[in-house]
Coordinates of C-alpha atoms in Angstrom, one line a residue:
K19 CA 129.9 18.4 126.1
M20 CA 126.4 19.8 126.6
E21 CA 127.9 22.5 128.8
G22 CA 130.4 23.4 126.1
Q23 CA 127.7 23.6 123.4
L24 CA 125.6 25.8 125.7
T25 CA 128.6 28.2 126.4
C26 CA 129.2 28.5 122.6
T27 CA 125.5 29.2 122.0
I28 CA 125.5 31.9 124.6
L29 CA 128.7 33.5 123.3
A30 CA 127.3 33.5 119.8
L31 CA 124.1 35.3 120.9
F32 CA 126.1 37.8 122.8
L33 CA 128.3 38.6 119.8
A34 CA 125.2 38.9 117.6
M35 CA 123.7 41.4 120.1
L36 CA 127.0 43.4 120.3
S37 CA 127.1 43.8 116.5
T38 CA 123.9 45.7 116.5
V39 CA 124.8 48.5 118.9
I40 CA 126.8 51.7 118.8
L41 CA 128.3 53.3 121.9
H42 CA 127.3 56.8 122.9
G43 CA 128.8 58.3 126.1
D44 CA 128.5 55.9 128.9
S45 CA 125.5 53.9 127.6
Y46 CA 124.6 51.8 124.5
F47 CA 122.0 52.8 121.9
E48 CA 120.9 50.3 119.2
L49 CA 122.1 50.9 115.7
Q50 CA 118.7 51.1 114.0
P51 CA 117.6 48.9 111.2
R52 CA 118.7 49.6 107.6
T53 CA 115.1 49.9 106.2
L54 CA 113.5 53.2 107.1
P55 CA 110.2 54.9 106.3
D56 CA 110.1 57.7 103.7
S57 CA 109.4 60.2 106.5
V58 CA 113.0 59.8 107.7
F59 CA 114.2 61.9 104.8
T60 CA 112.6 65.1 106.2
M61 CA 113.8 64.6 109.8
F62 CA 117.5 65.3 109.4
S63 CA 117.4 69.0 110.5
T64 CA 114.4 68.9 112.8
G65 CA 114.9 71.6 115.4
S66 CA 118.3 72.5 114.2
S67 CA 119.5 76.0 114.9
Q68 CA 122.0 75.8 111.9
V69 CA 121.5 77.3 108.5
L70 CA 121.1 74.2 106.4
L71 CA 120.9 73.6 102.6
E72 CA 118.7 70.7 101.4
G73 CA 117.8 69.7 104.9
D74 CA 121.2 68.5 106.1
L75 CA 124.1 70.4 104.5
L76 CA 125.8 72.9 106.7
V77 CA 126.2 76.1 104.6
L78 CA 129.8 77.3 104.2
N79 CA 130.5 80.1 101.7
T80 CA 134.0 78.9 101.0
R81 CA 133.3 75.4 99.6
N82 CA 131.6 74.1 96.5
A83 CA 131.7 70.3 96.8
M84 CA 132.3 67.9 93.9
I85 CA 133.7 70.7 91.6
C86 CA 136.5 72.6 93.2
Y87 CA 139.9 74.0 92.2
L88 CA 142.6 71.4 91.9
N89 CA 140.4 69.0 93.9
S90 CA 141.1 71.1 97.0
C91 CA 137.8 70.0 98.6
L92 CA 138.7 66.3 98.5
W93 CA 140.6 64.3 101.1
K94 CA 144.1 63.4 100.2
K95 CA 145.3 60.0 99.2
S96 CA 148.3 58.5 101.0
A97 CA 151.3 56.8 99.4
N98 CA 149.7 53.5 100.3
G99 CA 146.7 54.3 98.0
L100 CA 144.3 54.8 100.9
V101 CA 142.3 58.0 101.6
E102 CA 142.3 58.5 105.4
V103 CA 139.7 60.8 106.9
P104 CA 140.5 61.6 110.5
Y105 CA 137.6 62.0 112.9
L106 CA 136.8 62.7 116.5
H107 CA 133.6 61.3 118.0
F108 CA 131.6 61.8 121.2
R109 CA 133.0 58.7 122.8
S110 CA 131.5 56.5 120.2
S111 CA 132.3 54.0 117.4
L112 CA 131.5 54.2 113.7
T113 CA 132.6 50.6 113.1
Y114 CA 129.4 49.2 111.7
A115 CA 128.4 52.1 109.4
N116 CA 132.0 52.4 108.3
M117 CA 132.4 48.8 107.2
D118 CA 131.1 49.4 103.6
F119 CA 133.5 52.3 103.1
S120 CA 136.4 50.2 104.3
S121 CA 135.5 47.0 102.4
L122 CA 134.3 48.6 99.1
T123 CA 136.4 51.7 98.7
C124 CA 139.8 53.2 99.5
I125 CA 138.2 55.5 102.1
R126 CA 139.3 54.9 105.7
F127 CA 137.7 56.8 108.6
V128 CA 140.4 56.8 111.2
L129 CA 140.6 58.2 114.7
R130 CA 142.4 61.6 114.7
G131 CA 145.9 61.8 115.9
T132 CA 147.7 65.0 115.2
Q133 CA 146.1 65.7 111.8
S134 CA 145.1 69.3 111.3
D135 CA 142.2 68.5 108.9
Y136 CA 139.5 66.3 110.4
I137 CA 135.8 65.8 110.9
S138 CA 134.3 66.3 114.4
I139 CA 131.2 64.1 114.8
E140 CA 129.1 65.6 117.5
N141 CA 125.8 64.9 119.3
L142 CA 124.0 68.1 118.3
D143 CA 120.5 69.1 117.2
G144 CA 120.1 67.1 114.0
C145 CA 121.7 65.1 111.2
Y146 CA 123.9 67.3 109.0
S147 CA 127.4 67.7 107.6
V148 CA 129.6 70.1 105.7
L149 CA 130.5 69.3 102.1
G150 CA 133.9 67.8 101.3
R151 CA 137.2 68.7 103.0
T152 CA 137.1 72.3 104.3
G153 CA 140.3 72.4 106.2
G154 CA 140.8 72.3 110.0
K155 CA 138.0 71.1 112.2
Q156 CA 134.7 70.5 110.3
L157 CA 131.4 69.5 111.8
V158 CA 129.2 66.5 111.3
S159 CA 126.2 66.3 113.5
L160 CA 124.7 62.9 114.4
N161 CA 122.2 63.3 117.2
K162 CA 122.3 60.1 119.2
Y163 CA 118.5 59.9 119.4
S164 CA 117.5 60.6 115.8
C165 CA 120.5 59.9 113.6
V166 CA 121.8 56.5 114.8
Y167 CA 120.7 54.7 111.6
Y168 CA 123.1 52.8 109.3
G169 CA 122.1 54.7 106.2
I170 CA 121.9 58.1 107.8
I171 CA 125.5 57.8 109.2
Q172 CA 126.7 56.8 105.7
H173 CA 124.6 59.6 104.1
E174 CA 126.3 62.3 106.2
L175 CA 129.8 60.8 105.8
N176 CA 129.2 60.8 102.1
H177 CA 128.5 64.5 102.3
A178 CA 131.8 65.0 104.2
L179 CA 133.5 63.2 101.2
G180 CA 132.1 65.8 98.8
F181 CA 128.7 64.5 97.5
Y182 CA 125.5 66.4 97.1
H183 CA 122.1 64.9 97.1
E184 CA 121.2 62.9 94.0
H185 CA 117.9 64.8 93.4
T186 CA 119.9 68.0 93.0
R187 CA 122.5 66.9 90.5
S188 CA 122.8 69.0 87.4
D189 CA 120.9 66.7 85.0
R190 CA 118.2 65.6 87.4
D191 CA 115.3 67.0 85.2
Q192 CA 115.8 64.2 82.8
Y193 CA 115.1 61.6 85.6
V194 CA 112.8 63.2 88.1
R195 CA 110.1 65.8 88.2
I196 CA 109.9 68.2 91.1
N197 CA 106.2 68.8 91.9
W198 CA 106.6 72.4 93.1
Q199 CA 102.9 72.7 93.9
Y200 CA 103.4 70.2 96.8
V201 CA 106.7 71.7 98.1
D202 CA 106.5 74.0 101.1
P203 CA 107.4 77.4 99.5
S204 CA 109.9 78.0 102.4
Q205 CA 111.7 74.9 101.3
Y206 CA 112.1 75.6 97.6
Y207 CA 115.8 76.1 97.9
N208 CA 116.2 72.4 98.9
F209 CA 115.3 71.4 95.4
E210 CA 117.6 73.8 93.4
K211 CA 119.9 72.0 91.0
Q212 CA 123.7 72.1 91.8
N213 CA 126.7 72.4 89.5
T214 CA 127.8 68.8 90.1
N215 CA 130.5 66.6 88.6
N216 CA 128.5 63.5 87.7
Q217 CA 131.6 61.6 86.7
N218 CA 129.8 60.1 83.6
T219 CA 127.7 57.9 85.9
P220 CA 124.0 57.3 85.4
Y221 CA 121.4 58.8 87.7
D222 CA 120.8 56.6 90.7
Y223 CA 117.3 56.4 92.1
G224 CA 118.6 54.0 94.7
S225 CA 121.4 56.1 96.0
V226 CA 121.8 56.6 99.7
M227 CA 122.0 60.3 98.8
H228 CA 118.5 60.4 97.1
Y229 CA 115.6 61.8 99.1
G230 CA 112.3 60.1 99.2
R231 CA 109.1 61.0 97.3
T232 CA 107.5 63.2 100.0
A233 CA 110.6 65.2 101.2
F234 CA 109.6 68.7 102.3
T235 CA 105.9 68.2 101.3
I236 CA 103.2 70.6 102.3
Q237 CA 100.8 67.8 102.9
Y238 CA 101.3 64.3 104.1
G239 CA 101.4 61.8 101.3
M240 CA 101.9 64.3 98.5
E241 CA 104.8 63.6 96.3
T242 CA 107.4 66.3 95.8
I243 CA 109.7 64.1 93.7
T244 CA 108.4 61.8 91.0
P245 CA 110.7 59.6 88.8
I246 CA 110.3 59.9 85.1
P247 CA 109.4 58.4 82.7
D248 CA 108.3 55.6 85.0
P249 CA 106.6 57.0 88.1
T250 CA 106.6 53.6 89.9
V251 CA 110.4 53.4 90.2
P252 CA 111.4 53.3 93.9
I253 CA 113.5 56.3 94.9
G254 CA 115.4 57.0 98.0
Q255 CA 116.6 54.6 100.7
M256 CA 118.6 54.6 103.9
N257 CA 119.8 51.0 103.7
G258 CA 123.4 52.0 102.9
L259 CA 125.6 52.8 100.0
S260 CA 124.3 51.6 96.6
Q261 CA 126.6 50.1 94.0
M262 CA 126.6 53.4 92.2
D263 CA 127.5 55.3 95.4
V264 CA 130.5 53.0 95.7
L265 CA 131.5 53.4 92.1
R266 CA 131.4 57.2 92.4
I267 CA 133.4 57.3 95.6
N268 CA 136.0 55.1 93.9
K269 CA 136.0 57.2 90.7
L270 CA 136.2 60.5 92.6
Y271 CA 139.1 59.4 94.8
G272 CA 140.9 57.2 92.2
C273 CA 140.6 54.1 94.3

């Protein structure tokens, strides 16, 4: 009986360890903790050779996410009511970061078969994505050394679904103040408002799509984004989809 209990204990510990890793190539890398420092919001595109908007959006001239003709930038819903987004990955698994999408929305990230439209998740030089469905192969970069975080993976996948950053939504000036004096002048474009479809949902300081207070600052500790009217409100997190993120996905895709 003691041996049986010991075997069960060892098995439980092994399963617990297995649930915290994500496979890359031929070796395992830990899926990093959900709670991340504010500095992570400026690391997405570090060293990237791509032309990026807002730090992690791959610029394409043919696509305007969230608002597009006949919803052509959205992934299509199947007859079963699910929205399948085919993907290819660099011999890896999105199981853990994908769980919230599968359990809370009608979005299903599925391994690509013969589908012509799909996202290709590649181990490149940063964390970035295109916006919405662009047709054919579209790129999502998740560097295996800097992007393997629960919230970052969900953040980039949410871009692929068609969502901009929260701090650039069309009505943001009612909810946050951009402190331009602390923004690196070469990064001003990262704070330009976008023509977004806000779906009659309130501004979400806790969205996984909201950048932190010091994003693109010229000096460590200086706030580039301050919530208003209450400057003490926490903003930005990489813990995973917020309740409002989930609501918006479900509204946008008619889940």
